[in-house]
Amino acid sequence: DVKVTQSSRYLVKRTGEKVFLECVQDMDHENMFWYRQDPGLGLRLIYFSYDVKMKEKGDIPEGYSVSREKKERFSLILESASTNQTSMYLCASSLTGKGTEAFFGQGTRLTVV
Amino acid sequence: AQSVAQPEDQVNVAEGNPLTVKCTYSVSGNPYLFWYVQYPNRGLQFLLKYITGDNLVKGSYGFEAEFNKSQTSFHLKKPSALVSDSALYFCAVRDWRSNYQLIWGAGTKLIIKP
């Protein structure tokens, strides 16, 4: 059974903290993604990676960075957390190809206070 | 511009009745379309996809979707709704202009009443 695992379901962090969200997939997928989900806005792409050490900005990269040192792991970093980064964060992975579907982790609900 | 629209924020259906969740798209070239479901406080689960071929696509949990090229629509359907189908549903389309990333609709909340 395919699996994408996010390290935390719920996180509470203070403003200004550096926050790490970890994601691991066991499907040997080339592509990995970080999305942010807010009510009424759907899913917005923060960053994606199509290979180890490769990354590309999505629609809303400001305030975030990513790291992909190994194929199975994709980390999202909030350099200095702010209250407007309170959100649900979703990690996904997929094979390369136009018709391939993405597989999602269970999500991390981050609250910045 | 390539886009996906889910015109209804919420759809209410009585249990046992047929349900439809609407999706329309705007893309250049052949569309690659997807439906996902999200249960409360969970990640998204893939339901079905249209790549090519038969316009009626069957997916998980008894769902199906009808691709209509002339109306640029890909509506999600189920003949008989269950209370457990209550969830948030997302339609998505591949964007060939940005490395085939997915463009997402805003989501439709489906509520099935007993």
Coordinates of N, CA and C in Angstrom, one line a residue:
Chain A
D1 N 0.8 -1.2 0.0 CA 0.0 0.0 0.0 C 0.9 1.2 0.0
V2 N 0.6 2.2 -0.9 CA 1.4 3.4 -1.0 C 1.3 4.2 0.2
K3 N 2.3 5.0 0.5 CA 2.3 5.8 1.8 C 3.1 7.0 1.7
V4 N 2.5 8.1 2.1 CA 3.1 9.4 2.3 C 2.9 9.7 3.7
T5 N 4.0 9.9 4.5 CA 3.9 10.2 5.9 C 4.4 11.5 6.3
Q6 N 3.6 12.3 7.0 CA 4.0 13.6 7.5 C 4.3 13.4 9.0
S7 N 5.4 14.1 9.4 CA 5.9 13.8 10.7 C 5.0 14.2 11.9
S8 N 4.1 15.2 11.7 CA 3.2 15.6 12.7 C 1.8 15.9 12.2
R9 N 0.8 15.5 13.0 CA -0.6 15.9 12.6 C -0.9 17.3 13.0
Y10 N -0.4 17.7 14.2 CA -0.7 19.0 14.8 C 0.6 19.6 15.4
L11 N 0.7 20.9 15.1 CA 1.9 21.6 15.6 C 1.4 23.0 16.1
V12 N 2.0 23.4 17.2 CA 1.8 24.7 17.7 C 3.2 25.4 17.9
K13 N 3.4 26.5 17.2 CA 4.7 27.1 17.3 C 4.5 28.6 17.6
R14 N 5.6 29.2 18.1 CA 5.5 30.6 18.4 C 6.0 31.5 17.3
T15 N 5.6 32.6 17.2 CA 6.0 33.6 16.1 C 7.5 33.7 16.2
G16 N 8.2 33.7 15.0 CA 9.6 33.8 15.0 C 10.4 32.5 15.0
E17 N 9.7 31.5 15.4 CA 10.4 30.2 15.5 C 10.7 29.7 14.1
K18 N 11.8 28.9 14.0 CA 12.1 28.1 12.7 C 11.3 26.8 12.8
V19 N 10.5 26.5 11.8 CA 9.7 25.3 11.9 C 10.1 24.3 10.8
F20 N 10.2 23.1 11.1 CA 10.5 22.0 10.1 C 9.3 21.1 10.0
L21 N 8.8 20.9 8.8 CA 7.7 19.9 8.5 C 8.4 18.9 7.6
E22 N 8.3 17.6 8.0 CA 8.9 16.5 7.3 C 7.9 15.6 6.6
C23 N 8.3 15.1 5.5 CA 7.5 14.3 4.7 C 8.3 13.1 4.1
V24 N 7.8 11.9 4.2 CA 8.5 10.8 3.7 C 7.6 9.9 2.9
Q25 N 8.0 9.5 1.7 CA 7.2 8.6 0.8 C 8.0 7.3 0.6
D26 N 7.2 6.2 0.4 CA 7.9 4.9 0.3 C 7.6 4.3 -1.1
M27 N 7.3 5.2 -2.1 CA 6.9 4.7 -3.4 C 7.9 4.9 -4.5
D28 N 9.1 5.4 -4.1 CA 10.1 5.7 -5.1 C 9.7 6.7 -6.1
H29 N 8.9 7.7 -5.7 CA 8.4 8.7 -6.6 C 9.4 9.8 -6.8
E30 N 9.5 10.3 -8.1 CA 10.5 11.3 -8.4 C 10.0 12.7 -7.8
N31 N 8.7 12.9 -7.9 CA 8.2 14.2 -7.6 C 7.6 14.3 -6.2
M32 N 7.9 15.4 -5.5 CA 7.3 15.6 -4.2 C 6.8 17.1 -4.2
F33 N 5.8 17.3 -3.4 CA 5.1 18.6 -3.4 C 4.8 19.0 -1.9
W34 N 4.8 20.3 -1.7 CA 4.2 20.9 -0.5 C 3.1 21.9 -0.9
Y35 N 1.9 21.7 -0.3 CA 0.8 22.5 -0.5 C 0.4 23.1 0.8
R36 N -0.3 24.3 0.7 CA -1.0 24.9 1.8 C -2.5 24.9 1.5
Q37 N -3.3 24.6 2.5 CA -4.7 24.5 2.3 C -5.4 25.5 3.2
D38 N -6.1 26.4 2.7 CA -6.9 27.4 3.5 C -8.3 27.4 3.0
P39 N -9.3 27.5 3.9 CA -10.7 27.5 3.5 C -11.0 28.5 2.4
G40 N -11.7 28.0 1.4 CA -12.1 28.8 0.3 C -11.1 29.1 -0.7
L41 N -9.8 28.7 -0.5 CA -8.7 29.0 -1.4 C -8.2 27.7 -2.0
G42 N -8.7 26.6 -1.7 CA -8.3 25.3 -2.3 C -6.8 25.0 -1.9
L43 N -6.1 24.3 -2.7 CA -4.7 24.0 -2.5 C -3.8 24.9 -3.2
R44 N -2.8 25.5 -2.6 CA -1.9 26.3 -3.2 C -0.5 25.7 -3.1
L45 N 0.2 25.6 -4.2 CA 1.5 25.0 -4.2 C 2.6 25.9 -3.7
I46 N 3.4 25.4 -2.7 CA 4.4 26.2 -2.1 C 5.7 26.0 -2.8
Y47 N 6.2 24.7 -2.9 CA 7.3 24.3 -3.6 C 7.1 22.9 -4.1
F48 N 7.8 22.5 -5.1 CA 7.9 21.1 -5.5 C 9.3 20.7 -5.9
S49 N 9.5 19.4 -5.9 CA 10.9 18.9 -6.3 C 10.7 17.7 -7.2
Y50 N 11.4 17.7 -8.3 CA 11.3 16.6 -9.3 C 12.5 15.7 -9.3
D51 N 13.4 16.0 -8.3 CA 14.6 15.1 -8.2 C 15.3 15.5 -6.9
V52 N 16.2 14.6 -6.5 CA 17.0 14.9 -5.3 C 17.8 16.2 -5.5
K53 N 17.8 17.0 -4.5 CA 18.4 18.3 -4.5 C 17.9 19.3 -5.5
M54 N 16.8 19.0 -6.2 CA 16.2 19.9 -7.1 C 14.9 20.4 -6.5
K55 N 14.6 21.7 -6.8 CA 13.4 22.3 -6.2 C 13.0 23.4 -7.1
E56 N 11.7 23.7 -7.1 CA 11.1 24.8 -7.9 C 10.1 25.5 -7.1
K57 N 10.0 26.8 -7.2 CA 9.0 27.5 -6.5 C 7.6 27.3 -7.1
G58 N 6.6 27.2 -6.2 CA 5.3 27.2 -6.6 C 4.6 28.5 -6.6
D59 N 3.4 28.6 -6.3 CA 2.6 29.9 -6.3 C 2.9 30.8 -5.1
I60 N 3.2 30.2 -4.0 CA 3.4 31.0 -2.8 C 4.6 30.6 -2.0
P61 N 5.8 30.8 -2.5 CA 7.0 30.4 -1.8 C 7.5 31.3 -0.7
E62 N 7.0 32.5 -0.7 CA 7.6 33.5 0.2 C 7.4 33.1 1.7
G63 N 8.5 33.1 2.4 CA 8.5 32.7 3.8 C 8.8 31.3 4.0
Y64 N 9.0 30.5 3.0 CA 9.2 29.1 3.0 C 10.5 28.7 2.3
S65 N 11.1 27.6 2.7 CA 12.2 27.0 1.9 C 12.0 25.5 2.0
V66 N 12.7 24.7 1.2 CA 12.6 23.3 1.2 C 13.9 22.6 1.1
S67 N 13.9 21.4 1.4 CA 15.2 20.6 1.3 C 14.8 19.2 0.9
R68 N 15.6 18.7 -0.1 CA 15.4 17.3 -0.5 C 16.8 16.7 -0.7
E69 N 17.3 16.1 0.3 CA 18.6 15.5 0.3 C 18.5 14.0 -0.1
K70 N 17.4 13.4 0.1 CA 17.2 12.0 -0.3 C 15.9 11.9 -1.1
K71 N 15.8 10.9 -1.9 CA 14.6 10.8 -2.8 C 13.3 10.7 -2.0
E72 N 13.3 10.0 -0.9 CA 12.1 9.7 -0.2 C 11.7 10.8 0.8
R73 N 12.5 11.8 1.0 CA 12.2 12.8 2.0 C 12.2 14.2 1.5
F74 N 11.2 15.0 1.8 CA 11.0 16.4 1.4 C 10.6 17.2 2.6
S75 N 11.4 18.1 2.9 CA 11.2 18.9 4.1 C 10.8 20.4 3.8
L76 N 9.8 20.9 4.5 CA 9.4 22.3 4.3 C 9.8 23.0 5.6
I77 N 10.4 24.2 5.3 CA 11.0 25.0 6.4 C 10.4 26.3 6.4
L78 N 9.9 26.7 7.6 CA 9.4 28.1 7.8 C 10.5 28.8 8.5
E79 N 11.2 29.7 7.9 CA 12.4 30.3 8.4 C 12.1 31.1 9.7
S80 N 11.0 31.8 9.7 CA 10.6 32.6 10.9 C 9.1 32.6 10.9
A81 N 8.5 31.7 11.6 CA 7.1 31.5 11.5 C 6.3 32.8 11.9
S82 N 5.2 33.0 11.2 CA 4.3 34.2 11.4 C 2.9 33.6 11.5
T83 N 2.1 34.4 12.1 CA 0.7 34.0 12.4 C -0.1 33.8 11.1
N84 N 0.3 34.5 10.0 CA -0.4 34.2 8.7 C 0.1 32.9 8.0
Q85 N 1.0 32.2 8.7 CA 1.3 30.9 8.2 C 0.6 29.8 8.9
T86 N -0.3 30.2 9.8 CA -1.2 29.2 10.4 C -2.1 28.6 9.3
S87 N -2.0 27.3 9.1 CA -2.7 26.6 8.0 C -2.6 25.1 8.1
M88 N -3.3 24.4 7.1 CA -3.1 23.0 7.0 C -2.0 22.8 5.8
Y89 N -1.0 22.0 6.1 CA 0.1 21.8 5.1 C 0.0 20.3 4.7
L90 N 0.0 20.2 3.4 CA -0.1 18.9 2.8 C 1.1 18.6 1.9
C91 N 1.6 17.4 2.1 CA 2.7 16.9 1.3 C 2.1 15.8 0.3
A92 N 2.7 15.8 -0.9 CA 2.2 14.8 -1.9 C 3.4 14.3 -2.7
S93 N 3.3 13.2 -3.3 CA 4.3 12.7 -4.2 C 3.6 12.0 -5.4
S94 N 4.4 11.9 -6.5 CA 3.9 11.3 -7.7 C 5.0 10.9 -8.6
L95 N 4.7 10.0 -9.5 CA 5.6 9.6 -10.6 C 5.6 10.7 -11.6
T96 N 6.5 10.7 -12.5 CA 6.5 11.7 -13.6 C 5.6 11.2 -14.7
G97 N 4.8 12.1 -15.2 CA 3.9 11.7 -16.3 C 2.6 12.5 -16.2
K98 N 2.0 12.8 -17.4 CA 0.8 13.7 -17.4 C -0.4 13.0 -16.8
G99 N -0.4 11.7 -16.9 CA -1.6 11.0 -16.4 C -1.5 10.4 -15.0
T100 N -0.4 10.8 -14.3 CA -0.2 10.2 -13.0 C -0.9 11.0 -11.9
E101 N -1.4 10.3 -10.9 CA -2.1 10.9 -9.8 C -1.1 11.1 -8.7
A102 N -1.4 12.1 -7.8 CA -0.6 12.4 -6.7 C -1.1 11.7 -5.5
F103 N -0.2 11.3 -4.6 CA -0.6 10.6 -3.3 C -0.3 11.6 -2.2
F104 N -1.2 11.8 -1.2 CA -1.1 12.8 -0.2 C -0.8 12.1 1.2
G105 N -0.1 12.9 2.0 CA 0.0 12.6 3.4 C -1.2 13.0 4.1
Q106 N -1.3 12.8 5.4 CA -2.5 13.0 6.2 C -2.6 14.5 6.6
G107 N -1.6 15.3 6.3 CA -1.7 16.7 6.6 C -1.1 17.1 8.0
T108 N -0.6 18.3 8.1 CA -0.1 18.9 9.3 C -0.8 20.2 9.6
R109 N -1.6 20.2 10.6 CA -2.3 21.5 11.0 C -1.3 22.3 11.9
L110 N -0.8 23.4 11.3 CA 0.1 24.2 12.0 C -0.6 25.5 12.5
T111 N -0.4 25.7 13.8 CA -0.9 27.0 14.4 C 0.3 27.8 14.9
V112 N 0.4 29.0 14.5 CA 1.5 29.9 15.0 C 0.9 30.9 15.9
V113 N 1.4 31.0 17.1 CA 0.8 31.9 18.1 C 1.7 33.0 18.5
Chain B
A1 N -5.9 31.6 -19.8 CA -5.2 31.0 -18.6 C -5.9 29.6 -18.3
Q2 N -5.1 28.7 -17.9 CA -5.6 27.4 -17.5 C -6.3 27.5 -16.1
S3 N -7.4 26.9 -16.0 CA -8.1 27.0 -14.7 C -9.1 25.9 -14.5
V4 N -9.5 25.8 -13.3 CA -10.6 24.8 -12.9 C -11.6 25.5 -12.0
A5 N -12.9 25.3 -12.2 CA -13.9 25.9 -11.4 C -14.8 24.9 -10.8
Q6 N -15.1 25.0 -9.6 CA -16.1 24.2 -8.9 C -17.2 25.2 -8.5
P7 N -18.2 25.3 -9.2 CA -19.2 26.5 -9.0 C -20.0 26.4 -7.7
E8 N -20.0 25.3 -7.0 CA -20.8 25.2 -5.8 C -19.9 25.0 -4.6
D9 N -20.0 25.9 -3.6 CA -19.3 25.7 -2.4 C -19.7 24.5 -1.6
Q10 N -21.0 24.3 -1.7 CA -21.6 23.2 -0.9 C -22.8 22.6 -1.7
V11 N -22.9 21.3 -1.5 CA -24.0 20.5 -2.1 C -24.6 19.7 -1.1
N12 N -25.9 19.7 -1.0 CA -26.7 19.0 0.0 C -27.5 17.9 -0.7
V13 N -27.4 16.7 -0.2 CA -28.2 15.6 -0.9 C -28.7 14.7 0.2
A14 N -29.9 14.2 0.0 CA -30.5 13.2 0.9 C -29.9 11.8 0.7
E15 N -29.7 11.1 1.7 CA -29.1 9.7 1.6 C -30.0 8.9 0.6
G16 N -29.3 8.2 -0.2 CA -30.0 7.3 -1.2 C -30.3 8.0 -2.5
N17 N -30.2 9.3 -2.6 CA -30.5 10.1 -3.8 C -29.2 10.1 -4.6
P18 N -29.3 10.4 -5.9 CA -28.1 10.5 -6.7 C -27.4 11.9 -6.4
L19 N -26.1 11.9 -6.5 CA -25.4 13.2 -6.3 C -24.5 13.5 -7.5
T20 N -24.3 14.9 -7.6 CA -23.5 15.4 -8.7 C -22.7 16.5 -8.0
V21 N -21.4 16.5 -8.2 CA -20.5 17.6 -7.8 C -19.8 18.1 -9.1
K22 N -20.0 19.4 -9.4 CA -19.7 20.0 -10.7 C -18.2 20.5 -10.8
C23 N -17.7 20.3 -12.0 CA -16.3 20.8 -12.2 C -16.3 21.2 -13.7
T24 N -15.8 22.4 -14.0 CA -15.5 22.9 -15.3 C -14.1 23.3 -15.4
Y25 N -13.5 23.2 -16.6 CA -12.1 23.5 -16.8 C -11.9 24.3 -18.0
S26 N -10.7 24.9 -18.0 CA -10.3 25.7 -19.2 C -8.8 25.4 -19.4
V27 N -8.5 24.6 -20.4 CA -7.1 24.3 -20.7 C -6.9 24.3 -22.2
S28 N -5.6 24.5 -22.6 CA -5.2 24.3 -24.0 C -4.9 22.9 -24.2
G29 N -5.3 22.3 -25.3 CA -4.9 20.9 -25.6 C -5.8 19.9 -24.9
N30 N -5.3 18.7 -24.8 CA -6.1 17.6 -24.2 C -6.0 17.8 -22.7
P31 N -7.1 17.7 -22.0 CA -7.1 17.8 -20.5 C -6.8 16.5 -19.8
Y32 N -6.1 16.6 -18.8 CA -5.9 15.4 -17.8 C -6.6 15.9 -16.5
L33 N -7.7 15.2 -16.2 CA -8.5 15.6 -15.1 C -8.6 14.6 -14.0
F34 N -8.7 15.1 -12.8 CA -8.6 14.3 -11.6 C -9.7 14.8 -10.6
W35 N -10.2 13.8 -9.8 CA -11.0 14.1 -8.6 C -10.4 13.5 -7.4
Y36 N -10.4 14.3 -6.3 CA -9.9 13.8 -5.0 C -11.0 14.1 -3.9
V37 N -10.9 13.3 -2.9 CA -11.8 13.5 -1.7 C -11.0 13.7 -0.5
Q38 N -11.5 14.6 0.4 CA -10.8 14.9 1.7 C -11.8 14.8 2.8
Y39 N -11.5 13.8 3.7 CA -12.3 13.7 4.9 C -11.8 14.6 6.0
P40 N -12.6 15.0 7.0 CA -12.2 16.0 8.0 C -10.8 15.7 8.6
N41 N -10.0 16.7 8.5 CA -8.6 16.7 9.2 C -7.8 15.6 8.6
R42 N -7.9 15.3 7.3 CA -7.1 14.3 6.7 C -6.5 14.8 5.4
G43 N -5.6 14.1 4.8 CA -5.1 14.4 3.5 C -6.1 14.1 2.4
L44 N -5.7 14.3 1.1 CA -6.6 14.1 0.0 C -6.4 12.6 -0.5
Q45 N -7.5 12.0 -0.9 CA -7.4 10.7 -1.5 C -7.8 10.7 -2.9
F46 N -7.1 10.1 -3.8 CA -7.4 10.0 -5.2 C -8.7 9.2 -5.4
L47 N -9.6 9.7 -6.3 CA -10.9 9.0 -6.6 C -10.8 8.4 -8.0
L48 N -10.5 9.3 -9.0 CA -10.5 8.8 -10.4 C -9.9 9.9 -11.2
K49 N -9.6 9.5 -12.5 CA -9.0 10.4 -13.4 C -9.5 10.1 -14.8
Y50 N -9.4 11.2 -15.7 CA -9.7 11.0 -17.1 C -8.4 11.4 -17.8
I51 N -7.9 10.5 -18.6 CA -6.7 10.7 -19.5 C -7.1 10.7 -20.9
T52 N -7.8 9.7 -21.4 CA -8.3 9.6 -22.7 C -9.2 8.4 -22.8
G53 N -10.0 8.3 -23.9 CA -10.8 7.1 -24.1 C -12.3 7.4 -23.6
D54 N -12.9 6.4 -23.0 CA -14.3 6.5 -22.6 C -14.6 7.7 -21.8
N55 N -15.7 8.4 -22.1 CA -16.0 9.6 -21.4 C -16.5 9.4 -20.0
L56 N -17.0 8.2 -19.7 CA -17.4 7.9 -18.4 C -16.3 7.1 -17.6
V57 N -15.8 7.7 -16.6 CA -14.7 7.1 -15.8 C -15.2 6.6 -14.5
K58 N -14.9 5.4 -14.1 CA -15.3 4.8 -12.8 C -14.1 4.9 -11.9
G59 N -14.5 5.1 -10.6 CA -13.4 5.3 -9.6 C -13.8 4.5 -8.3
S60 N -13.1 5.0 -7.3 CA -13.3 4.4 -6.0 C -14.6 4.7 -5.3
Y61 N -15.0 3.9 -4.4 CA -16.2 4.1 -3.5 C -17.5 4.3 -4.3
G62 N -17.6 3.7 -5.5 CA -18.8 3.8 -6.3 C -19.0 5.1 -7.1
F63 N -18.0 6.0 -7.1 CA -18.0 7.2 -7.8 C -17.7 7.1 -9.3
E64 N -18.2 7.9 -10.1 CA -17.9 8.0 -11.5 C -17.9 9.4 -11.9
A65 N -17.3 9.7 -13.0 CA -17.3 11.1 -13.6 C -17.4 11.1 -15.1
E66 N -18.1 12.1 -15.5 CA -18.4 12.1 -17.0 C -17.6 13.3 -17.6
F67 N -16.8 13.0 -18.5 CA -16.0 14.0 -19.3 C -16.9 14.5 -20.4
N68 N -17.0 15.8 -20.5 CA -17.8 16.3 -21.6 C -17.0 17.4 -22.3
K69 N -16.4 17.1 -23.5 CA -15.5 18.0 -24.1 C -16.1 19.3 -24.6
S70 N -17.3 19.2 -25.1 CA -18.0 20.4 -25.6 C -18.4 21.3 -24.5
Q71 N -18.7 20.8 -23.4 CA -19.1 21.7 -22.2 C -17.9 21.9 -21.3
T72 N -16.8 21.4 -21.6 CA -15.6 21.5 -20.8 C -15.9 21.2 -19.4
S73 N -16.5 20.1 -19.1 CA -16.9 19.7 -17.8 C -16.4 18.3 -17.4
F74 N -16.3 18.1 -16.1 CA -15.9 16.8 -15.6 C -16.6 16.6 -14.3
H75 N -17.9 16.4 -14.3 CA -18.7 16.3 -13.1 C -18.6 14.9 -12.5
L76 N -18.6 15.0 -11.1 CA -18.5 13.7 -10.3 C -19.9 13.3 -10.0
K77 N -20.1 12.0 -10.1 CA -21.5 11.5 -9.8 C -21.4 10.2 -9.0
K78 N -22.6 10.0 -8.4 CA -22.8 8.7 -7.7 C -24.3 8.4 -7.7
P79 N -24.7 7.2 -8.0 CA -26.1 6.9 -8.2 C -26.9 7.0 -6.9
S80 N -26.3 6.6 -5.8 CA -27.0 6.6 -4.5 C -26.1 7.0 -3.4
A81 N -26.3 8.2 -2.8 CA -25.4 8.8 -1.8 C -25.5 8.1 -0.5
L82 N -24.3 8.0 0.2 CA -24.2 7.5 1.5 C -23.8 8.6 2.5
V83 N -24.3 8.5 3.7 CA -23.9 9.6 4.7 C -22.3 9.7 4.8
S84 N -21.7 8.5 4.6 CA -20.2 8.5 4.7 C -19.5 9.2 3.5
D85 N -20.3 9.5 2.5 CA -19.7 10.3 1.4 C -19.5 11.8 1.7
S86 N -20.1 12.2 2.8 CA -19.9 13.6 3.3 C -18.4 13.9 3.4
A87 N -18.0 14.9 2.7 CA -16.5 15.2 2.7 C -16.3 16.4 1.8
L88 N -15.1 16.8 1.6 CA -14.7 17.9 0.7 C -14.1 17.3 -0.6
Y89 N -14.6 17.7 -1.7 CA -14.2 17.2 -3.0 C -13.5 18.2 -3.8
F90 N -12.4 17.8 -4.4 CA -11.6 18.7 -5.2 C -11.4 18.1 -6.6
C91 N -11.6 19.0 -7.6 CA -11.3 18.7 -9.0 C -9.9 19.3 -9.4
A92 N -9.2 18.7 -10.2 CA -7.9 19.2 -10.6 C -7.6 18.9 -12.1
V93 N -6.8 19.7 -12.7 CA -6.4 19.5 -14.1 C -4.9 19.7 -14.2
R94 N -4.2 19.0 -15.1 CA -2.8 19.1 -15.4 C -2.6 20.4 -16.1
D95 N -1.5 21.1 -15.7 CA -1.2 22.4 -16.4 C 0.1 22.1 -17.2
W96 N 0.0 21.9 -18.5 CA 1.2 21.6 -19.3 C 2.2 22.7 -19.4
R97 N 1.7 23.9 -19.0 CA 2.6 25.1 -19.1 C 3.6 25.2 -17.9
S98 N 3.3 24.5 -16.9 CA 4.1 24.6 -15.7 C 4.6 23.3 -15.2
N99 N 5.3 22.6 -16.1 CA 5.8 21.3 -15.8 C 4.7 20.3 -15.4
Y100 N 3.5 20.4 -15.9 CA 2.5 19.5 -15.6 C 2.0 19.5 -14.2
Q101 N 2.1 20.6 -13.5 CA 1.6 20.7 -12.2 C 0.1 20.6 -12.2
L102 N -0.5 20.3 -11.1 CA -2.0 20.3 -11.0 C -2.5 21.7 -10.6
I103 N -3.6 22.1 -11.3 CA -4.3 23.2 -11.0 C -5.6 22.8 -10.3
W104 N -5.8 23.3 -9.1 CA -6.9 22.8 -8.2 C -8.1 23.7 -8.2
G105 N -9.3 23.1 -8.2 CA -10.5 23.9 -7.9 C -10.5 24.2 -6.4
A106 N -11.4 25.1 -6.0 CA -11.5 25.5 -4.6 C -12.1 24.5 -3.7
G107 N -12.7 23.5 -4.2 CA -13.3 22.5 -3.4 C -14.8 22.7 -3.2
T108 N -15.6 21.5 -3.1 CA -17.0 21.5 -2.9 C -17.3 20.7 -1.7
K109 N -18.0 21.2 -0.7 CA -18.3 20.5 0.5 C -19.6 19.7 0.2
L110 N -19.6 18.4 0.3 CA -20.7 17.6 0.1 C -21.3 17.1 1.4
I111 N -22.6 17.4 1.6 CA -23.2 17.0 2.9 C -24.4 16.0 2.5
I112 N -24.3 14.8 3.0 CA -25.4 13.8 2.8 C -26.2 13.7 4.1
K113 N -27.5 14.0 4.0 CA -28.3 14.0 5.1 C -29.1 12.7 5.2
P114 N -29.2 12.1 6.4 CA -29.9 10.8 6.6 C -31.4 10.9 6.3

